[in-house]
Amino acid sequence: MRAFLLGTFLILVQGLALADNPARLVIHGGAGTIERSKITPELERQYTEALSRALRAGHAVLAGGGAPVDAVVAAITIMEDSPLFNAGKGAVFTHEGRNELDASIMDGSTRAAGAVASVTTIRNPILAARAVMQRSPHVMMIGAGAEAFAKEAGLELVDPAYFRTEQRWQQLQEAIAGQQVLLDHGGPAQPKDEKRGTVGAVALDAHGNLAAGTSTGGMTNKRWGRVGDSPIIGAGTWADNRSVAVSATGTGEMFIRSAAAHQIASRVMYAGESPADAATHTLEEIAAISGDGGLIVLDAKGNYAMKFNTEGMYRGTIGADGVPWVGIYGEPEKPVAP
Ligand code: ASP
């Protein structure tokens, strides 16, 4: 009888701990014109599987008492290694046919941050961003310097051909052809890229510590050493325990011009907006200067939002119960079978 009561008590306490535990991870795999009619059930299955694998990897870090920064890294490295997303393997091509990668990370408990931009040989740029944050006095490193640092830090370097996928190569050919037409008609020099796939994650541990990270190949057909919002602290990534953790995806120039990630944090911290309202209002500001994309936001109590003003955004979340939820189009998130 005593054993039975003790057992019941322990189950109850565990249940309460789970209910009280705000630990959460939210991820995105890019926003854009994601049309249901153009995605086969098989491709949808692959995205769902990759997103839920990333969620489970980040959740395992948090459940094991790991740092939110490491949960963010665990989720993002899985998406970088997947050819489905525009980050790491499967990154989009520059106009010159290269893969130039950007990534950033921020620790909300200290506001320490790290970023790399325009790197071409670092297999997992998010690991380099974390190394910049934790093992250097700097916040941002670019190009060959960032690669030399990554080598010294013992990170895996690869031949640039590692990042290439045939699908992204074809997208570049289409973009180049499309741009030719646009230029002939005096249109904008930058064609609207409809196939994105930047990845990002925001994490919260049981103690109210936040972290955020973002990784991308940028925009198809980008030129002249162009760098977008993803590696810019305050534009593509932000984390502060006093407000929110944010990761963005979309037309990077407009996200930089809106200080998107920091704008959300400011709205929450100074104007008292909820994470969802702050994300909606920031997307409105971005739309007002012809930008589009999406944002994931998480506060220290576990309130979160996944907002986008495009047709779809690959996205997902997982809480202390360890059950991943994912969404692709405008539908409410659906649970993924274990
Ligand atoms: N924001 C990224 C960039 O501008 C691209 C994207 O998220 O699709 O580089």
mmCIF file of C-alpha atoms and ligand atoms in Angstrom:
data_model
loop_
_atom_site.group_PDB
_atom_site.id
_atom_site.type_symbol
_atom_site.label_atom_id
_atom_site.label_comp_id
_atom_site.label_asym_id
_atom_site.label_seq_id
_atom_site.Cartn_x
_atom_site.Cartn_y
_atom_site.Cartn_z
ATOM 1 C CA MET A 1 0.000 0.000 0.000
ATOM 2 C CA ARG A 2 2.795 2.415 0.986
ATOM 3 C CA ALA A 3 4.695 1.564 -2.177
ATOM 4 C CA PHE A 4 1.534 2.156 -4.190
ATOM 5 C CA LEU A 5 0.952 5.577 -2.584
ATOM 6 C CA LEU A 6 4.596 6.559 -3.053
ATOM 7 C CA GLY A 7 4.429 5.489 -6.688
ATOM 8 C CA THR A 8 1.262 7.519 -7.259
ATOM 9 C CA PHE A 9 2.843 10.505 -5.513
ATOM 10 C CA LEU A 10 5.950 10.285 -7.711
ATOM 11 C CA ILE A 11 3.871 10.088 -10.889
ATOM 12 C CA LEU A 12 1.893 13.122 -9.747
ATOM 13 C CA VAL A 13 5.062 15.099 -8.974
ATOM 14 C CA GLN A 14 6.539 14.129 -12.342
ATOM 15 C CA GLY A 15 3.343 15.231 -14.037
ATOM 16 C CA LEU A 16 3.461 18.566 -12.254
ATOM 17 C CA ALA A 17 7.131 19.047 -13.121
ATOM 18 C CA LEU A 18 6.288 18.409 -16.777
ATOM 19 C CA ALA A 19 3.367 20.838 -16.663
ATOM 20 C CA ASP A 20 5.529 23.493 -14.979
ATOM 21 C CA ASN A 21 8.524 22.975 -17.207
ATOM 22 C CA PRO A 22 8.434 25.668 -19.886
ATOM 23 C CA ALA A 23 11.397 24.173 -21.804
ATOM 24 C CA ARG A 24 10.705 24.528 -25.508
ATOM 25 C CA LEU A 25 12.336 24.531 -28.906
ATOM 26 C CA VAL A 26 10.872 26.209 -31.994
ATOM 27 C CA ILE A 27 12.458 25.849 -35.433
ATOM 28 C CA HIS A 28 11.962 27.036 -38.993
ATOM 29 C CA GLY A 29 13.269 25.748 -42.296
ATOM 30 C CA GLY A 30 12.530 28.831 -44.382
ATOM 31 C CA ALA A 31 9.481 30.733 -45.617
ATOM 32 C CA GLY A 32 8.351 31.395 -49.166
ATOM 33 C CA THR A 33 6.054 30.325 -51.950
ATOM 34 C CA ILE A 34 5.450 26.810 -50.731
ATOM 35 C CA GLU A 35 2.476 25.567 -52.709
ATOM 36 C CA ARG A 36 0.733 22.389 -51.679
ATOM 37 C CA SER A 37 0.121 21.511 -55.322
ATOM 38 C CA LYS A 38 3.852 21.645 -56.074
ATOM 39 C CA ILE A 39 4.969 19.454 -53.176
ATOM 40 C CA THR A 40 4.589 15.699 -53.593
ATOM 41 C CA PRO A 41 3.447 13.632 -50.604
ATOM 42 C CA GLU A 42 6.907 12.063 -50.593
ATOM 43 C CA LEU A 43 8.629 15.461 -50.349
ATOM 44 C CA GLU A 44 6.202 16.518 -47.640
ATOM 45 C CA ARG A 45 7.078 13.354 -45.746
ATOM 46 C CA GLN A 46 10.793 14.132 -46.093
ATOM 47 C CA TYR A 47 10.358 17.669 -44.742
ATOM 48 C CA THR A 48 8.198 16.442 -41.852
ATOM 49 C CA GLU A 49 10.768 13.801 -41.010
ATOM 50 C CA ALA A 50 13.730 16.214 -41.155
ATOM 51 C CA LEU A 51 11.962 18.874 -39.088
ATOM 52 C CA SER A 52 10.882 16.401 -36.417
ATOM 53 C CA ARG A 53 14.378 14.884 -36.272
ATOM 54 C CA ALA A 54 15.802 18.376 -35.677
ATOM 55 C CA LEU A 55 13.174 19.007 -32.982
ATOM 56 C CA ARG A 56 13.912 15.732 -31.215
ATOM 57 C CA ALA A 57 17.675 16.390 -31.281
ATOM 58 C CA GLY A 58 17.221 19.816 -29.670
ATOM 59 C CA HIS A 59 14.720 18.434 -27.181
ATOM 60 C CA ALA A 60 17.187 15.707 -26.133
ATOM 61 C CA VAL A 61 19.748 18.404 -25.252
ATOM 62 C CA LEU A 62 17.232 20.341 -23.148
ATOM 63 C CA ALA A 63 15.837 17.203 -21.476
ATOM 64 C CA GLY A 64 19.397 16.211 -20.537
ATOM 65 C CA GLY A 65 19.953 19.547 -18.813
ATOM 66 C CA GLY A 66 21.986 20.996 -21.696
ATOM 67 C CA ALA A 67 22.222 24.673 -22.572
ATOM 68 C CA PRO A 68 19.683 26.304 -24.931
ATOM 69 C CA VAL A 69 22.625 27.335 -27.150
ATOM 70 C CA ASP A 70 23.502 23.674 -27.594
ATOM 71 C CA ALA A 71 19.879 22.731 -28.276
ATOM 72 C CA VAL A 72 19.807 25.369 -31.032
ATOM 73 C CA VAL A 73 23.043 23.993 -32.473
ATOM 74 C CA ALA A 74 21.792 20.382 -32.327
ATOM 75 C CA ALA A 75 18.638 21.269 -34.267
ATOM 76 C CA ILE A 76 20.385 23.493 -36.816
ATOM 77 C CA THR A 77 23.230 21.073 -37.635
ATOM 78 C CA ILE A 78 20.633 18.450 -38.597
ATOM 79 C CA MET A 79 18.983 20.901 -41.001
ATOM 80 C CA GLU A 80 22.387 22.060 -42.331
ATOM 81 C CA ASP A 81 23.281 18.441 -43.102
ATOM 82 C CA SER A 82 19.966 17.872 -44.917
ATOM 83 C CA PRO A 83 19.937 18.750 -48.642
ATOM 84 C CA LEU A 84 16.302 19.862 -48.239
ATOM 85 C CA PHE A 85 17.182 23.218 -46.685
ATOM 86 C CA ASN A 86 19.072 26.274 -47.881
ATOM 87 C CA ALA A 87 21.820 25.938 -45.270
ATOM 88 C CA GLY A 88 24.979 23.809 -45.234
ATOM 89 C CA LYS A 89 24.504 21.011 -47.806
ATOM 90 C CA GLY A 90 21.812 22.135 -50.239
ATOM 91 C CA ALA A 91 22.606 25.851 -49.933
ATOM 92 C CA VAL A 92 21.636 28.102 -52.829
ATOM 93 C CA PHE A 93 24.200 29.324 -55.355
ATOM 94 C CA THR A 94 25.619 32.793 -55.892
ATOM 95 C CA HIS A 95 25.572 34.309 -59.382
ATOM 96 C CA GLU A 96 29.126 33.014 -59.863
ATOM 97 C CA GLY A 97 28.022 29.457 -58.988
ATOM 98 C CA ARG A 98 29.459 29.312 -55.469
ATOM 99 C CA ASN A 99 27.890 28.433 -52.120
ATOM 100 C CA GLU A 100 28.596 31.243 -49.631
ATOM 101 C CA LEU A 101 27.203 30.484 -46.196
ATOM 102 C CA ASP A 102 26.166 32.710 -43.278
ATOM 103 C CA ALA A 103 25.219 31.806 -39.690
ATOM 104 C CA SER A 104 24.768 33.393 -36.280
ATOM 105 C CA ILE A 105 23.937 32.463 -32.705
ATOM 106 C CA MET A 106 23.097 34.335 -29.505
ATOM 107 C CA ASP A 107 22.923 33.361 -25.841
ATOM 108 C CA GLY A 108 20.060 35.148 -24.107
ATOM 109 C CA SER A 109 21.497 34.759 -20.612
ATOM 110 C CA THR A 110 24.638 36.804 -21.375
ATOM 111 C CA ARG A 111 23.817 38.395 -24.736
ATOM 112 C CA ALA A 112 27.043 36.811 -26.018
ATOM 113 C CA ALA A 113 26.845 36.357 -29.785
ATOM 114 C CA GLY A 114 28.807 34.861 -32.659
ATOM 115 C CA ALA A 115 28.492 34.919 -36.438
ATOM 116 C CA VAL A 116 30.241 33.940 -39.659
ATOM 117 C CA ALA A 117 29.504 35.231 -43.152
ATOM 118 C CA SER A 118 30.479 34.266 -46.678
ATOM 119 C CA VAL A 119 32.221 31.028 -45.731
ATOM 120 C CA THR A 120 32.670 28.327 -48.349
ATOM 121 C CA THR A 121 34.409 25.368 -46.677
ATOM 122 C CA ILE A 122 32.955 25.055 -43.159
ATOM 123 C CA ARG A 123 30.647 22.052 -43.144
ATOM 124 C CA ASN A 124 28.437 23.395 -40.334
ATOM 125 C CA PRO A 125 28.516 27.200 -40.210
ATOM 126 C CA ILE A 126 26.424 27.231 -36.999
ATOM 127 C CA LEU A 127 29.296 25.417 -35.219
ATOM 128 C CA ALA A 128 31.639 28.166 -36.422
ATOM 129 C CA ALA A 129 29.248 30.842 -35.155
ATOM 130 C CA ARG A 130 29.173 29.158 -31.739
ATOM 131 C CA ALA A 131 32.992 28.906 -31.744
ATOM 132 C CA VAL A 132 33.274 32.638 -32.546
ATOM 133 C CA MET A 133 30.963 33.329 -29.588
ATOM 134 C CA GLN A 134 32.606 30.977 -27.106
ATOM 135 C CA ARG A 135 36.239 30.858 -28.181
ATOM 136 C CA SER A 136 37.095 34.305 -29.518
ATOM 137 C CA PRO A 137 36.730 37.876 -28.285
ATOM 138 C CA HIS A 138 34.810 38.766 -31.468
ATOM 139 C CA VAL A 139 31.205 38.612 -32.629
ATOM 140 C CA MET A 140 31.532 38.279 -36.396
ATOM 141 C CA MET A 141 34.122 36.808 -38.755
ATOM 142 C CA ILE A 142 33.924 36.620 -42.529
ATOM 143 C CA GLY A 143 35.386 34.693 -45.465
ATOM 144 C CA ALA A 144 38.925 33.316 -45.352
ATOM 145 C CA GLY A 145 39.545 34.641 -41.818
ATOM 146 C CA ALA A 146 36.509 32.831 -40.467
ATOM 147 C CA GLU A 147 37.680 29.661 -42.207
ATOM 148 C CA ALA A 148 41.185 29.916 -40.722
ATOM 149 C CA PHE A 149 39.612 30.378 -37.288
ATOM 150 C CA ALA A 150 37.295 27.394 -37.822
ATOM 151 C CA LYS A 151 40.272 25.252 -38.780
ATOM 152 C CA GLU A 152 42.129 26.278 -35.609
ATOM 153 C CA ALA A 153 38.996 25.519 -33.609
ATOM 154 C CA GLY A 154 39.093 21.963 -35.005
ATOM 155 C CA LEU A 155 35.860 22.230 -37.011
ATOM 156 C CA GLU A 156 35.294 20.054 -40.054
ATOM 157 C CA LEU A 157 36.227 21.708 -43.349
ATOM 158 C CA VAL A 158 34.967 20.302 -46.664
ATOM 159 C CA ASP A 159 35.553 20.773 -50.355
ATOM 160 C CA PRO A 160 33.106 23.473 -51.574
ATOM 161 C CA ALA A 161 31.580 20.823 -53.882
ATOM 162 C CA TYR A 162 30.126 19.162 -50.765
ATOM 163 C CA PHE A 163 27.382 21.825 -50.604
ATOM 164 C CA ARG A 164 26.229 21.387 -54.196
ATOM 165 C CA THR A 165 22.861 19.848 -55.070
ATOM 166 C CA GLU A 166 21.498 19.563 -58.586
ATOM 167 C CA GLN A 167 18.181 21.143 -57.604
ATOM 168 C CA ARG A 168 19.833 24.336 -56.312
ATOM 169 C CA TRP A 169 22.016 24.473 -59.424
ATOM 170 C CA GLN A 170 18.905 24.380 -61.608
ATOM 171 C CA GLN A 171 17.341 27.139 -59.481
ATOM 172 C CA LEU A 172 20.373 29.298 -60.231
ATOM 173 C CA GLN A 173 20.044 28.676 -63.966
ATOM 174 C CA GLU A 174 16.350 29.642 -63.792
ATOM 175 C CA ALA A 175 17.135 32.746 -61.736
ATOM 176 C CA ILE A 176 19.837 33.850 -64.151
ATOM 177 C CA ALA A 177 17.486 33.344 -67.091
ATOM 178 C CA GLY A 178 14.664 35.130 -65.248
ATOM 179 C CA GLN A 179 16.873 38.035 -64.274
ATOM 180 C CA GLN A 180 17.911 38.473 -67.879
ATOM 181 C CA VAL A 181 14.283 38.974 -68.792
ATOM 182 C CA LEU A 182 13.701 41.337 -65.860
ATOM 183 C CA LEU A 183 16.766 43.391 -66.739
ATOM 184 C CA ASP A 184 15.714 43.533 -70.393
ATOM 185 C CA HIS A 185 12.497 45.136 -69.221
ATOM 186 C CA GLY A 186 14.215 47.456 -66.813
ATOM 187 C CA GLY A 187 12.870 45.537 -63.822
ATOM 188 C CA PRO A 188 14.525 44.895 -60.484
ATOM 189 C CA ALA A 189 18.018 43.373 -60.603
ATOM 190 C CA GLN A 190 17.145 40.860 -57.893
ATOM 191 C CA PRO A 191 14.558 38.313 -58.999
ATOM 192 C CA LYS A 192 12.084 37.166 -56.367
ATOM 193 C CA ASP A 193 13.431 33.882 -55.086
ATOM 194 C CA GLU A 194 10.546 31.545 -54.514
ATOM 195 C CA LYS A 195 12.537 28.630 -53.216
ATOM 196 C CA ARG A 196 14.088 29.517 -49.910
ATOM 197 C CA GLY A 197 14.925 27.339 -46.926
ATOM 198 C CA THR A 198 17.064 29.214 -44.427
ATOM 199 C CA VAL A 199 17.001 27.404 -41.091
ATOM 200 C CA GLY A 200 16.715 28.703 -37.545
ATOM 201 C CA ALA A 201 15.955 27.697 -33.981
ATOM 202 C CA VAL A 202 15.023 29.317 -30.683
ATOM 203 C CA ALA A 203 15.276 27.429 -27.390
ATOM 204 C CA LEU A 204 14.283 27.862 -23.763
ATOM 205 C CA ASP A 205 15.475 25.722 -20.855
ATOM 206 C CA ALA A 206 13.623 24.974 -17.607
ATOM 207 C CA HIS A 207 15.361 27.918 -15.890
ATOM 208 C CA GLY A 208 14.227 30.677 -18.237
ATOM 209 C CA ASN A 209 17.379 30.856 -20.370
ATOM 210 C CA LEU A 210 16.902 31.602 -24.063
ATOM 211 C CA ALA A 211 19.053 31.155 -27.189
ATOM 212 C CA ALA A 212 18.590 31.720 -30.913
ATOM 213 C CA GLY A 213 20.452 30.729 -34.071
ATOM 214 C CA THR A 214 20.084 31.025 -37.850
ATOM 215 C CA SER A 215 21.972 29.491 -40.797
ATOM 216 C CA THR A 216 21.619 30.079 -44.545
ATOM 217 C CA GLY A 217 23.085 30.025 -48.015
ATOM 218 C CA GLY A 218 21.388 33.398 -48.583
ATOM 219 C CA MET A 219 19.504 34.195 -51.776
ATOM 220 C CA THR A 220 19.844 32.392 -55.109
ATOM 221 C CA ASN A 221 21.845 34.447 -57.623
ATOM 222 C CA LYS A 222 23.198 36.844 -54.953
ATOM 223 C CA ARG A 223 26.148 38.940 -56.133
ATOM 224 C CA TRP A 224 29.188 40.980 -55.085
ATOM 225 C CA GLY A 225 29.743 39.388 -51.664
ATOM 226 C CA ARG A 226 26.145 40.063 -50.660
ATOM 227 C CA VAL A 227 25.327 39.181 -47.042
ATOM 228 C CA GLY A 228 21.734 39.036 -45.785
ATOM 229 C CA ASP A 229 20.137 39.302 -42.362
ATOM 230 C CA SER A 230 20.843 35.769 -41.125
ATOM 231 C CA PRO A 231 24.337 36.420 -39.681
ATOM 232 C CA ILE A 232 23.460 39.946 -38.516
ATOM 233 C CA ILE A 233 22.790 40.047 -34.773
ATOM 234 C CA GLY A 234 19.599 42.075 -34.287
ATOM 235 C CA ALA A 235 18.338 41.451 -37.838
ATOM 236 C CA GLY A 236 18.156 37.668 -38.374
ATOM 237 C CA THR A 237 18.924 36.528 -34.828
ATOM 238 C CA TRP A 238 18.441 37.879 -31.311
ATOM 239 C CA ALA A 239 18.171 36.428 -27.802
ATOM 240 C CA ASP A 240 17.769 38.166 -24.457
ATOM 241 C CA ASN A 241 16.340 36.418 -21.387
ATOM 242 C CA ARG A 242 14.528 39.657 -20.497
ATOM 243 C CA SER A 243 12.468 39.611 -23.687
ATOM 244 C CA VAL A 244 12.589 36.943 -26.410
ATOM 245 C CA ALA A 245 14.675 34.731 -28.686
ATOM 246 C CA VAL A 246 14.064 35.292 -32.417
ATOM 247 C CA SER A 247 15.187 33.723 -35.695
ATOM 248 C CA ALA A 248 14.107 35.173 -39.031
ATOM 249 C CA THR A 249 13.832 34.053 -42.640
ATOM 250 C CA GLY A 250 12.890 36.029 -45.718
ATOM 251 C CA THR A 251 14.070 38.854 -47.931
ATOM 252 C CA GLY A 252 17.171 39.657 -45.921
ATOM 253 C CA GLU A 253 17.654 43.241 -47.046
ATOM 254 C CA MET A 254 14.253 44.261 -45.657
ATOM 255 C CA PHE A 255 14.849 42.348 -42.422
ATOM 256 C CA ILE A 256 18.130 44.255 -41.953
ATOM 257 C CA ARG A 257 16.406 47.566 -42.734
ATOM 258 C CA SER A 258 13.769 46.737 -40.085
ATOM 259 C CA ALA A 259 16.233 45.452 -37.443
ATOM 260 C CA ALA A 260 13.648 42.678 -37.417
ATOM 261 C CA ALA A 261 14.804 40.388 -34.603
ATOM 262 C CA HIS A 262 15.682 43.278 -32.309
ATOM 263 C CA GLN A 263 12.500 45.119 -33.193
ATOM 264 C CA ILE A 264 10.500 42.163 -31.870
ATOM 265 C CA ALA A 265 12.529 42.114 -28.643
ATOM 266 C CA SER A 266 12.006 45.873 -28.219
ATOM 267 C CA ARG A 267 8.274 45.596 -28.813
ATOM 268 C CA VAL A 268 8.073 42.891 -26.125
ATOM 269 C CA MET A 269 10.423 44.576 -23.655
ATOM 270 C CA TYR A 270 9.482 48.239 -23.963
ATOM 271 C CA ALA A 271 5.952 48.195 -25.384
ATOM 272 C CA GLY A 272 4.683 45.123 -23.530
ATOM 273 C CA GLU A 273 3.513 43.347 -26.690
ATOM 274 C CA SER A 274 3.086 39.559 -26.707
ATOM 275 C CA PRO A 275 5.582 37.563 -28.828
ATOM 276 C CA ALA A 276 2.787 36.867 -31.351
ATOM 277 C CA ASP A 277 1.745 40.543 -31.672
ATOM 278 C CA ALA A 278 5.360 41.698 -31.847
ATOM 279 C CA ALA A 279 6.019 39.239 -34.689
ATOM 280 C CA THR A 280 2.867 40.280 -36.563
ATOM 281 C CA HIS A 281 3.628 43.991 -36.240
ATOM 282 C CA THR A 282 7.238 43.531 -37.303
ATOM 283 C CA LEU A 283 6.146 41.553 -40.371
ATOM 284 C CA GLU A 284 3.791 44.443 -41.201
ATOM 285 C CA GLU A 285 6.747 46.854 -41.052
ATOM 286 C CA ILE A 286 8.720 44.520 -43.325
ATOM 287 C CA ALA A 287 5.811 44.211 -45.771
ATOM 288 C CA ALA A 288 5.559 48.017 -45.871
ATOM 289 C CA ILE A 289 9.010 48.095 -47.523
ATOM 290 C CA SER A 290 8.125 45.176 -49.838
ATOM 291 C CA GLY A 291 9.752 42.429 -47.789
ATOM 292 C CA ASP A 292 8.351 39.041 -46.934
ATOM 293 C CA GLY A 293 9.232 36.011 -44.859
ATOM 294 C CA GLY A 294 8.708 34.618 -41.411
ATOM 295 C CA LEU A 295 9.799 34.787 -37.786
ATOM 296 C CA ILE A 296 9.914 32.392 -34.855
ATOM 297 C CA VAL A 297 9.738 33.951 -31.393
ATOM 298 C CA LEU A 298 9.955 32.456 -27.882
ATOM 299 C CA ASP A 299 9.884 34.173 -24.495
ATOM 300 C CA ALA A 300 11.254 33.067 -21.124
ATOM 301 C CA LYS A 301 7.860 31.767 -19.986
ATOM 302 C CA GLY A 302 7.477 29.505 -23.007
ATOM 303 C CA ASN A 303 5.073 31.684 -25.029
ATOM 304 C CA TYR A 304 5.951 31.319 -28.682
ATOM 305 C CA ALA A 305 4.897 32.356 -32.177
ATOM 306 C CA MET A 306 5.634 31.139 -35.711
ATOM 307 C CA LYS A 307 4.467 33.923 -38.041
ATOM 308 C CA PHE A 308 4.914 34.403 -41.790
ATOM 309 C CA ASN A 309 3.461 36.580 -44.524
ATOM 310 C CA THR A 310 4.353 34.135 -47.305
ATOM 311 C CA GLU A 311 2.309 31.168 -48.467
ATOM 312 C CA GLY A 312 4.146 28.807 -46.200
ATOM 313 C CA MET A 313 6.964 28.306 -43.736
ATOM 314 C CA TYR A 314 8.580 25.032 -42.771
ATOM 315 C CA ARG A 315 8.333 25.101 -39.017
ATOM 316 C CA GLY A 316 7.890 23.093 -35.846
ATOM 317 C CA THR A 317 7.972 23.087 -32.081
ATOM 318 C CA ILE A 318 8.510 20.687 -29.210
ATOM 319 C CA GLY A 319 7.852 21.177 -25.494
ATOM 320 C CA ALA A 320 8.836 19.329 -22.327
ATOM 321 C CA ASP A 321 6.538 16.415 -23.267
ATOM 322 C CA GLY A 322 8.811 15.618 -26.216
ATOM 323 C CA VAL A 323 6.035 15.457 -28.845
ATOM 324 C CA PRO A 324 7.033 17.337 -32.015
ATOM 325 C CA TRP A 325 4.538 19.443 -33.981
ATOM 326 C CA VAL A 326 5.243 20.573 -37.530
ATOM 327 C CA GLY A 327 3.597 22.710 -40.178
ATOM 328 C CA ILE A 328 4.389 23.678 -43.761
ATOM 329 C CA TYR A 329 1.501 25.735 -45.165
ATOM 330 C CA GLY A 330 -1.017 27.962 -43.421
ATOM 331 C CA GLU A 331 -2.540 25.067 -41.501
ATOM 332 C CA PRO A 332 -2.522 24.778 -37.713
ATOM 333 C CA GLU A 333 0.459 22.715 -36.588
ATOM 334 C CA LYS A 334 -0.091 19.000 -36.614
ATOM 335 C CA PRO A 335 1.461 16.471 -34.211
ATOM 336 C CA VAL A 336 4.003 14.106 -35.711
ATOM 337 C CA ALA A 337 3.474 10.432 -34.939
ATOM 338 C CA PRO A 338 6.308 9.043 -32.788
HETATM 339 N N1 ASP B 1 17.087 35.745 -45.035
HETATM 340 C C1 ASP B 1 17.972 35.013 -45.907
HETATM 341 C C2 ASP B 1 18.904 35.990 -46.593
HETATM 342 O O1 ASP B 1 18.444 37.043 -46.959
HETATM 343 C C3 ASP B 1 17.251 34.235 -46.958
HETATM 344 C C4 ASP B 1 16.038 33.458 -46.511
HETATM 345 O O2 ASP B 1 15.721 33.436 -45.322
HETATM 346 O O3 ASP B 1 15.378 32.851 -47.351
HETATM 347 O O4 ASP B 1 20.048 35.682 -46.791
#
